[in-house]
Amino acid sequence: MIGVFDSGFGGLTILRSIRLHLPEYDYVYLGDNARTPYGSRSFEVVYEYTWQAVRYLFSQGCHLVILACNTASAKALRSIQQLRLPEVWASEPYGVQPGLHRVLGVIRPTVEAIGSYTKTKHVGVLATEGTVLSESYPIEIHKLYADMSVVQQACPMWVPLIENNEFEGSGADYFVDKYLYELLDRDPEIDTILLACTHYPLLLDKIRASLSRRGVDPNKMHLLSQGSLVAESLRSYLHRHEQIEQACTSRGIVRYLTTESDTKFSKLAELFMGEPVEASHVELE
Ligand code: DGL
C-alpha cells in the first residue's frame, strides 16, 4: 500500500488528488491530529514525529510513503532519506525485498512546476512558519530558476482554523486578508502564489474573495495547489521505478488512521474527501 502522511487533515487534499489520478492503488492515510500543528515546532520535534509516522506506516505494509506535508518535507525528508532509509534497507525488518522502502516529499514536484506559471518571475509562497524558516522553497526554486524573485509569508493561524473546522466562517476572512495582503504589499509584481501547505487549498475560495476585495482579479493570479502536481509526479515516479510499482497492491481501497479521536476525524475527513470515511485510532511512539 502507499502511505500518505500529514500532521492532520491537510494531506487529504493531496490524497484526494492522488486517488483521482491513480485510483487503482491502495492507500493508507495517517493524520497526526493529536499533535498538529507541526508548523511552529522545532526541527528536532518535526523530525522525530515524522519518523515515528513513517515507521508506523512501514509496519502497516506501506513500502512507499508520501510526506503530504510541507513542514515535514522541509524539516524531516532529507534526514529520513539519508540516515534512516539506509538502516531500513540494511535489515528490511518489514519482510519486503531489500531497498524497496522509499519516502517522498511534496516540495520538489511543486518547485519543478512553478516555472511554467509565472510570467513576471515574481512568486509568493504561503506556508507554515516552519517551512518558511527552513528556506526550502527559495533554495529549491533558485536551484532551477536562478533569476526568480521569491517572497515568503508565514500564515500561522490558517492551519488551526482548518483543523478546528472554522475555515468557512466569516471569522476566517480576517486572517486570510492579513497574510495575503502582507505578501502582496512586499511584492506587488507577484503573479503566482504557491499554497505551500497542504491545508491551504481548503481556503481557496476565501483567498480568491480576498484578492477581489483588494482589487486583484483572482483569475489573473495563479494560485497553485499541490494536489495534482504531487499526483503527476507520483505517476512518473512509479513509471520510472518498476520494482516499487509492482509492489503496490491495487484494489483501489483506502484506510484512514489518526492519532486523535477516530469519530472526530471521520466526520471532518468526510467533508474533505466527499465520501464516507471510517478512521481508526492509532498511537505513535
Ligand atoms: N499541512 C502541513 C504542511 O503542508 C502542516 C501544517 C501544520 O501542521 O502546521 O505544511
mmCIF file of C-alpha atoms and ligand atoms in Angstrom:
data_model
loop_
_atom_site.group_PDB
_atom_site.id
_atom_site.type_symbol
_atom_site.label_atom_id
_atom_site.label_comp_id
_atom_site.label_asym_id
_atom_site.label_seq_id
_atom_site.Cartn_x
_atom_site.Cartn_y
_atom_site.Cartn_z
ATOM 1 C CA MET A 1 0.000 0.000 0.000
ATOM 2 C CA ILE A 2 1.064 3.604 -0.475
ATOM 3 C CA GLY A 3 1.256 5.597 2.764
ATOM 4 C CA VAL A 4 0.215 9.245 2.826
ATOM 5 C CA PHE A 5 1.171 11.211 5.927
ATOM 6 C CA ASP A 6 0.307 14.661 7.252
ATOM 7 C CA SER A 7 0.238 16.391 10.625
ATOM 8 C CA GLY A 8 -3.566 16.490 10.365
ATOM 9 C CA PHE A 9 -6.279 16.924 7.739
ATOM 10 C CA GLY A 10 -4.253 18.884 5.149
ATOM 11 C CA GLY A 11 -2.752 15.825 3.460
ATOM 12 C CA LEU A 12 -6.282 14.772 2.500
ATOM 13 C CA THR A 13 -6.129 17.436 -0.252
ATOM 14 C CA ILE A 14 -3.142 15.530 -1.639
ATOM 15 C CA LEU A 15 -4.703 12.082 -1.139
ATOM 16 C CA ARG A 16 -7.858 13.207 -2.926
ATOM 17 C CA SER A 17 -5.879 14.292 -5.994
ATOM 18 C CA ILE A 18 -3.670 11.213 -5.947
ATOM 19 C CA ARG A 19 -6.749 8.988 -5.902
ATOM 20 C CA LEU A 20 -8.289 10.916 -8.786
ATOM 21 C CA HIS A 21 -5.137 10.460 -10.870
ATOM 22 C CA LEU A 22 -4.177 6.964 -9.656
ATOM 23 C CA PRO A 23 -7.386 5.282 -8.421
ATOM 24 C CA GLU A 24 -6.101 1.761 -8.952
ATOM 25 C CA TYR A 25 -3.711 1.639 -5.986
ATOM 26 C CA ASP A 26 -4.360 1.086 -2.259
ATOM 27 C CA TYR A 27 -3.619 3.862 0.228
ATOM 28 C CA VAL A 28 -3.219 4.295 3.975
ATOM 29 C CA TYR A 29 -3.695 7.853 5.218
ATOM 30 C CA LEU A 30 -2.214 8.781 8.585
ATOM 31 C CA GLY A 31 -3.011 12.127 10.242
ATOM 32 C CA ASP A 32 -1.159 13.054 13.422
ATOM 33 C CA ASN A 33 -4.119 15.188 14.504
ATOM 34 C CA ALA A 34 -3.316 14.795 18.204
ATOM 35 C CA ARG A 35 -0.041 16.681 17.719
ATOM 36 C CA THR A 36 -0.991 19.119 14.947
ATOM 37 C CA PRO A 37 0.091 21.775 14.053
ATOM 38 C CA TYR A 38 3.687 20.976 13.184
ATOM 39 C CA GLY A 39 4.268 24.406 11.625
ATOM 40 C CA SER A 40 5.619 26.114 14.726
ATOM 41 C CA ARG A 41 7.554 23.117 16.127
ATOM 42 C CA SER A 42 11.336 22.748 16.126
ATOM 43 C CA PHE A 43 13.316 20.799 13.559
ATOM 44 C CA GLU A 44 14.065 18.025 16.103
ATOM 45 C CA VAL A 45 10.411 17.556 17.085
ATOM 46 C CA VAL A 46 9.081 17.532 13.497
ATOM 47 C CA TYR A 47 11.800 15.070 12.511
ATOM 48 C CA GLU A 48 11.042 12.752 15.432
ATOM 49 C CA TYR A 49 7.243 12.846 14.914
ATOM 50 C CA THR A 50 7.586 12.341 11.163
ATOM 51 C CA TRP A 51 9.961 9.407 11.557
ATOM 52 C CA GLN A 52 7.551 7.781 14.064
ATOM 53 C CA ALA A 53 4.759 8.137 11.498
ATOM 54 C CA VAL A 54 6.832 6.761 8.619
ATOM 55 C CA ARG A 55 7.954 3.770 10.729
ATOM 56 C CA TYR A 56 4.344 3.117 11.651
ATOM 57 C CA LEU A 57 3.243 3.180 8.007
ATOM 58 C CA PHE A 58 6.098 0.809 7.102
ATOM 59 C CA SER A 59 4.870 -1.553 9.833
ATOM 60 C CA GLN A 60 1.366 -1.431 8.278
ATOM 61 C CA GLY A 61 2.663 -2.716 4.946
ATOM 62 C CA CYS A 62 3.451 0.566 3.162
ATOM 63 C CA HIS A 63 6.758 0.402 1.300
ATOM 64 C CA LEU A 64 6.269 3.849 -0.244
ATOM 65 C CA VAL A 65 5.339 6.817 1.939
ATOM 66 C CA ILE A 66 4.463 10.311 0.716
ATOM 67 C CA LEU A 67 5.012 13.105 3.230
ATOM 68 C CA ALA A 68 1.910 15.069 2.204
ATOM 69 C CA CYS A 69 3.044 17.868 4.480
ATOM 70 C CA ASN A 70 5.412 20.671 3.531
ATOM 71 C CA THR A 71 6.606 21.180 7.089
ATOM 72 C CA ALA A 72 7.608 17.508 7.391
ATOM 73 C CA SER A 73 9.059 17.542 3.864
ATOM 74 C CA ALA A 74 11.118 20.652 4.707
ATOM 75 C CA LYS A 75 12.328 19.509 8.097
ATOM 76 C CA ALA A 76 12.476 15.720 8.028
ATOM 77 C CA LEU A 77 12.579 14.314 4.486
ATOM 78 C CA ARG A 78 16.281 14.690 3.789
ATOM 79 C CA SER A 79 17.378 13.226 7.158
ATOM 80 C CA ILE A 80 14.989 10.298 6.761
ATOM 81 C CA GLN A 81 16.231 9.615 3.226
ATOM 82 C CA GLN A 82 19.891 9.936 4.119
ATOM 83 C CA LEU A 83 20.057 8.483 7.638
ATOM 84 C CA ARG A 84 17.038 6.266 8.294
ATOM 85 C CA LEU A 85 16.287 4.574 4.979
ATOM 86 C CA PRO A 86 19.768 3.047 4.582
ATOM 87 C CA GLU A 87 19.276 1.430 8.030
ATOM 88 C CA VAL A 88 15.897 0.061 6.959
ATOM 89 C CA TRP A 89 17.328 -1.226 3.661
ATOM 90 C CA ALA A 90 20.159 -2.982 5.514
ATOM 91 C CA SER A 91 17.793 -5.078 7.621
ATOM 92 C CA GLU A 92 14.363 -4.754 5.918
ATOM 93 C CA PRO A 93 12.543 -5.723 9.126
ATOM 94 C CA TYR A 94 9.143 -5.495 7.422
ATOM 95 C CA GLY A 95 9.688 -8.523 5.204
ATOM 96 C CA VAL A 96 9.986 -6.957 1.744
ATOM 97 C CA GLN A 97 12.759 -7.070 -0.848
ATOM 98 C CA PRO A 98 15.877 -5.127 0.168
ATOM 99 C CA GLY A 99 15.852 -1.472 -0.847
ATOM 100 C CA LEU A 100 12.134 -1.250 -1.529
ATOM 101 C CA HIS A 101 11.154 1.255 1.168
ATOM 102 C CA ARG A 102 11.034 4.832 -0.077
ATOM 103 C CA VAL A 103 9.871 8.189 1.293
ATOM 104 C CA LEU A 104 8.952 11.112 -0.980
ATOM 105 C CA GLY A 105 8.004 14.731 -0.233
ATOM 106 C CA VAL A 106 5.902 17.457 -1.798
ATOM 107 C CA ILE A 107 8.397 20.294 -2.261
ATOM 108 C CA ARG A 108 10.345 19.108 -5.292
ATOM 109 C CA PRO A 109 7.305 18.324 -7.510
ATOM 110 C CA THR A 110 5.856 21.734 -6.687
ATOM 111 C CA VAL A 111 9.032 23.649 -7.433
ATOM 112 C CA GLU A 112 9.502 21.870 -10.757
ATOM 113 C CA ALA A 113 6.085 23.088 -11.926
ATOM 114 C CA ILE A 114 6.422 26.729 -10.882
ATOM 115 C CA GLY A 115 8.363 27.909 -13.952
ATOM 116 C CA SER A 116 5.501 27.163 -16.309
ATOM 117 C CA TYR A 117 3.097 29.508 -14.469
ATOM 118 C CA THR A 118 4.815 32.784 -13.656
ATOM 119 C CA LYS A 119 5.319 35.405 -16.368
ATOM 120 C CA THR A 120 6.678 38.181 -14.111
ATOM 121 C CA LYS A 121 9.069 35.717 -12.414
ATOM 122 C CA HIS A 122 7.830 37.044 -9.070
ATOM 123 C CA VAL A 123 6.446 34.257 -6.936
ATOM 124 C CA GLY A 124 4.809 34.299 -3.497
ATOM 125 C CA VAL A 125 4.994 31.361 -1.107
ATOM 126 C CA LEU A 126 2.373 30.990 1.637
ATOM 127 C CA ALA A 127 3.397 28.364 4.183
ATOM 128 C CA THR A 128 3.747 27.491 7.849
ATOM 129 C CA GLU A 129 6.343 29.223 9.962
ATOM 130 C CA GLY A 130 8.493 26.055 9.938
ATOM 131 C CA THR A 131 8.503 25.781 6.150
ATOM 132 C CA VAL A 132 9.287 29.494 5.770
ATOM 133 C CA LEU A 133 12.165 29.380 8.281
ATOM 134 C CA SER A 134 13.629 26.281 6.630
ATOM 135 C CA GLU A 135 14.098 28.383 3.429
ATOM 136 C CA SER A 136 13.415 25.153 1.485
ATOM 137 C CA TYR A 137 11.307 26.863 -1.189
ATOM 138 C CA PRO A 138 13.670 29.755 -2.044
ATOM 139 C CA ILE A 139 16.630 27.342 -2.045
ATOM 140 C CA GLU A 140 14.950 24.742 -4.263
ATOM 141 C CA ILE A 141 13.368 27.339 -6.589
ATOM 142 C CA HIS A 142 16.702 29.109 -7.111
ATOM 143 C CA LYS A 143 18.388 25.796 -7.992
ATOM 144 C CA LEU A 144 16.067 25.563 -11.004
ATOM 145 C CA TYR A 145 15.288 29.249 -11.692
ATOM 146 C CA ALA A 146 18.159 31.430 -10.537
ATOM 147 C CA ASP A 147 16.553 34.757 -11.540
ATOM 148 C CA MET A 148 13.159 34.223 -9.900
ATOM 149 C CA SER A 149 12.100 36.522 -7.065
ATOM 150 C CA VAL A 150 10.594 34.553 -4.155
ATOM 151 C CA VAL A 151 8.776 36.222 -1.263
ATOM 152 C CA GLN A 152 7.558 34.033 1.590
ATOM 153 C CA GLN A 153 4.799 34.679 4.117
ATOM 154 C CA ALA A 154 4.042 32.534 7.173
ATOM 155 C CA CYS A 155 0.322 32.069 7.921
ATOM 156 C CA PRO A 156 0.304 30.654 11.471
ATOM 157 C CA MET A 157 -3.468 30.958 12.012
ATOM 158 C CA TRP A 158 -4.607 29.135 8.883
ATOM 159 C CA VAL A 159 -3.927 25.543 9.983
ATOM 160 C CA PRO A 160 -5.699 25.983 13.360
ATOM 161 C CA LEU A 161 -8.727 27.454 11.523
ATOM 162 C CA ILE A 162 -8.884 24.373 9.301
ATOM 163 C CA GLU A 163 -8.171 21.779 11.995
ATOM 164 C CA ASN A 164 -10.989 23.318 14.057
ATOM 165 C CA ASN A 165 -13.426 23.458 11.134
ATOM 166 C CA GLU A 166 -13.603 27.269 11.239
ATOM 167 C CA PHE A 167 -12.311 27.826 7.714
ATOM 168 C CA GLU A 168 -15.645 28.577 6.040
ATOM 169 C CA GLY A 169 -16.945 31.122 8.546
ATOM 170 C CA SER A 170 -16.571 34.889 8.283
ATOM 171 C CA GLY A 171 -14.003 34.850 11.121
ATOM 172 C CA ALA A 172 -11.504 33.286 8.729
ATOM 173 C CA ASP A 173 -11.657 36.312 6.375
ATOM 174 C CA TYR A 174 -9.656 38.482 8.754
ATOM 175 C CA PHE A 175 -6.680 36.094 8.801
ATOM 176 C CA VAL A 176 -6.871 35.363 5.079
ATOM 177 C CA ASP A 177 -6.684 39.100 4.278
ATOM 178 C CA LYS A 178 -3.963 39.667 6.848
ATOM 179 C CA TYR A 179 -1.371 37.231 5.487
ATOM 180 C CA LEU A 180 -2.280 37.609 1.820
ATOM 181 C CA TYR A 181 -2.037 41.415 1.896
ATOM 182 C CA GLU A 182 1.258 41.285 3.819
ATOM 183 C CA LEU A 183 2.623 39.141 0.989
ATOM 184 C CA LEU A 184 1.301 41.392 -1.778
ATOM 185 C CA ASP A 185 2.482 44.560 -0.002
ATOM 186 C CA ARG A 186 6.003 43.177 -0.040
ATOM 187 C CA ASP A 187 5.983 42.415 -3.769
ATOM 188 C CA PRO A 188 3.163 43.807 -5.934
ATOM 189 C CA GLU A 189 4.627 42.113 -9.030
ATOM 190 C CA ILE A 190 3.739 38.627 -7.810
ATOM 191 C CA ASP A 191 1.600 36.788 -10.404
ATOM 192 C CA THR A 192 1.834 33.281 -8.915
ATOM 193 C CA ILE A 193 1.110 32.277 -5.338
ATOM 194 C CA LEU A 194 2.116 28.865 -4.145
ATOM 195 C CA LEU A 195 -0.080 27.345 -1.445
ATOM 196 C CA ALA A 196 2.884 25.597 0.163
ATOM 197 C CA CYS A 197 0.943 23.953 2.951
ATOM 198 C CA THR A 198 -1.356 21.060 2.152
ATOM 199 C CA HIS A 199 -4.079 22.513 4.382
ATOM 200 C CA TYR A 200 -4.378 25.750 2.412
ATOM 201 C CA PRO A 201 -6.374 24.574 -0.641
ATOM 202 C CA LEU A 202 -9.330 24.403 1.743
ATOM 203 C CA LEU A 203 -9.113 28.199 1.932
ATOM 204 C CA LEU A 204 -9.010 28.655 -1.839
ATOM 205 C CA ASP A 205 -12.458 30.280 -2.123
ATOM 206 C CA LYS A 206 -11.610 32.633 0.728
ATOM 207 C CA ILE A 207 -8.276 33.522 -0.908
ATOM 208 C CA ARG A 208 -9.991 34.344 -4.217
ATOM 209 C CA ALA A 209 -12.555 36.519 -2.445
ATOM 210 C CA SER A 210 -9.785 38.237 -0.517
ATOM 211 C CA LEU A 211 -7.922 39.046 -3.756
ATOM 212 C CA SER A 212 -11.122 40.582 -5.178
ATOM 213 C CA ARG A 213 -11.549 42.714 -2.039
ATOM 214 C CA ARG A 214 -8.055 44.027 -2.645
ATOM 215 C CA GLY A 215 -8.874 44.856 -6.292
ATOM 216 C CA VAL A 216 -6.801 41.998 -7.756
ATOM 217 C CA ASP A 217 -8.589 39.847 -10.350
ATOM 218 C CA PRO A 218 -8.350 36.297 -8.917
ATOM 219 C CA ASN A 219 -8.421 34.912 -12.461
ATOM 220 C CA LYS A 220 -5.188 36.765 -13.255
ATOM 221 C CA MET A 221 -3.334 35.377 -10.232
ATOM 222 C CA HIS A 222 -2.089 31.779 -10.459
ATOM 223 C CA LEU A 223 -2.976 30.087 -7.170
ATOM 224 C CA LEU A 224 -1.062 26.823 -7.161
ATOM 225 C CA SER A 225 -2.338 23.940 -5.035
ATOM 226 C CA GLN A 226 -0.074 20.935 -4.775
ATOM 227 C CA GLY A 227 -2.509 18.028 -5.190
ATOM 228 C CA SER A 228 -2.331 17.413 -8.921
ATOM 229 C CA LEU A 229 1.379 18.341 -9.102
ATOM 230 C CA VAL A 230 2.197 15.691 -6.491
ATOM 231 C CA ALA A 231 -0.113 13.149 -8.122
ATOM 232 C CA GLU A 232 1.516 13.576 -11.543
ATOM 233 C CA SER A 233 4.960 13.379 -10.002
ATOM 234 C CA LEU A 234 3.974 10.134 -8.236
ATOM 235 C CA ARG A 235 2.711 8.701 -11.501
ATOM 236 C CA SER A 236 6.040 9.474 -13.158
ATOM 237 C CA TYR A 237 7.985 8.086 -10.163
ATOM 238 C CA LEU A 238 6.102 4.777 -10.317
ATOM 239 C CA HIS A 239 6.666 4.638 -14.066
ATOM 240 C CA ARG A 240 10.411 5.093 -13.565
ATOM 241 C CA HIS A 241 10.674 2.623 -10.620
ATOM 242 C CA GLU A 242 9.203 -0.614 -11.835
ATOM 243 C CA GLN A 243 10.016 -2.712 -8.746
ATOM 244 C CA ILE A 244 8.352 -0.206 -6.448
ATOM 245 C CA GLU A 245 5.301 -0.001 -8.701
ATOM 246 C CA GLN A 246 4.988 -3.777 -8.822
ATOM 247 C CA ALA A 247 4.998 -3.967 -5.024
ATOM 248 C CA CYS A 248 1.935 -1.652 -4.874
ATOM 249 C CA THR A 249 -1.301 -3.521 -4.254
ATOM 250 C CA SER A 250 -4.166 -2.426 -6.455
ATOM 251 C CA ARG A 251 -7.687 -2.965 -5.193
ATOM 252 C CA GLY A 252 -8.500 0.754 -5.075
ATOM 253 C CA ILE A 253 -9.057 0.864 -1.326
ATOM 254 C CA VAL A 254 -8.081 3.435 1.300
ATOM 255 C CA ARG A 255 -7.649 3.138 5.085
ATOM 256 C CA TYR A 256 -7.644 6.159 7.379
ATOM 257 C CA LEU A 257 -5.659 6.350 10.606
ATOM 258 C CA THR A 258 -5.497 9.198 13.106
ATOM 259 C CA THR A 259 -3.730 9.804 16.411
ATOM 260 C CA GLU A 260 -6.825 11.770 17.611
ATOM 261 C CA SER A 261 -10.403 10.579 18.142
ATOM 262 C CA ASP A 262 -11.439 8.386 15.201
ATOM 263 C CA THR A 263 -15.050 9.622 15.197
ATOM 264 C CA LYS A 264 -13.960 13.269 15.194
ATOM 265 C CA PHE A 265 -11.511 12.595 12.358
ATOM 266 C CA SER A 266 -14.031 10.652 10.274
ATOM 267 C CA LYS A 267 -16.615 13.441 10.453
ATOM 268 C CA LEU A 268 -14.356 16.187 9.130
ATOM 269 C CA ALA A 269 -12.445 13.918 6.736
ATOM 270 C CA GLU A 270 -15.757 13.060 5.019
ATOM 271 C CA LEU A 271 -16.180 16.741 4.180
ATOM 272 C CA PHE A 272 -12.691 16.908 2.669
ATOM 273 C CA MET A 273 -12.931 13.636 0.744
ATOM 274 C CA GLY A 274 -16.560 13.921 -0.339
ATOM 275 C CA GLU A 275 -17.215 10.288 0.619
ATOM 276 C CA PRO A 276 -17.791 8.233 3.798
ATOM 277 C CA VAL A 277 -14.659 7.809 5.915
ATOM 278 C CA GLU A 278 -14.215 5.295 8.726
ATOM 279 C CA ALA A 279 -10.993 6.030 10.552
ATOM 280 C CA SER A 280 -9.157 4.050 13.246
ATOM 281 C CA HIS A 281 -7.264 5.493 16.162
ATOM 282 C CA VAL A 282 -3.531 4.689 16.439
ATOM 283 C CA GLU A 283 -0.754 5.663 18.834
ATOM 284 C CA LEU A 284 2.633 6.752 17.539
ATOM 285 C CA GLU A 285 5.835 6.289 19.526
HETATM 286 N N1 DGL B 1 -0.184 20.569 6.202
HETATM 287 C C1 DGL B 1 1.121 20.796 6.661
HETATM 288 C C2 DGL B 1 2.020 21.454 5.644
HETATM 289 O O1 DGL B 1 1.844 21.193 4.476
HETATM 290 C C3 DGL B 1 1.404 21.189 8.061
HETATM 291 C C4 DGL B 1 0.522 22.056 8.825
HETATM 292 C C5 DGL B 1 0.929 22.091 10.270
HETATM 293 O O2 DGL B 1 0.842 21.051 10.914
HETATM 294 O O3 DGL B 1 1.340 23.156 10.753
HETATM 295 O O4 DGL B 1 2.918 22.175 5.979
#
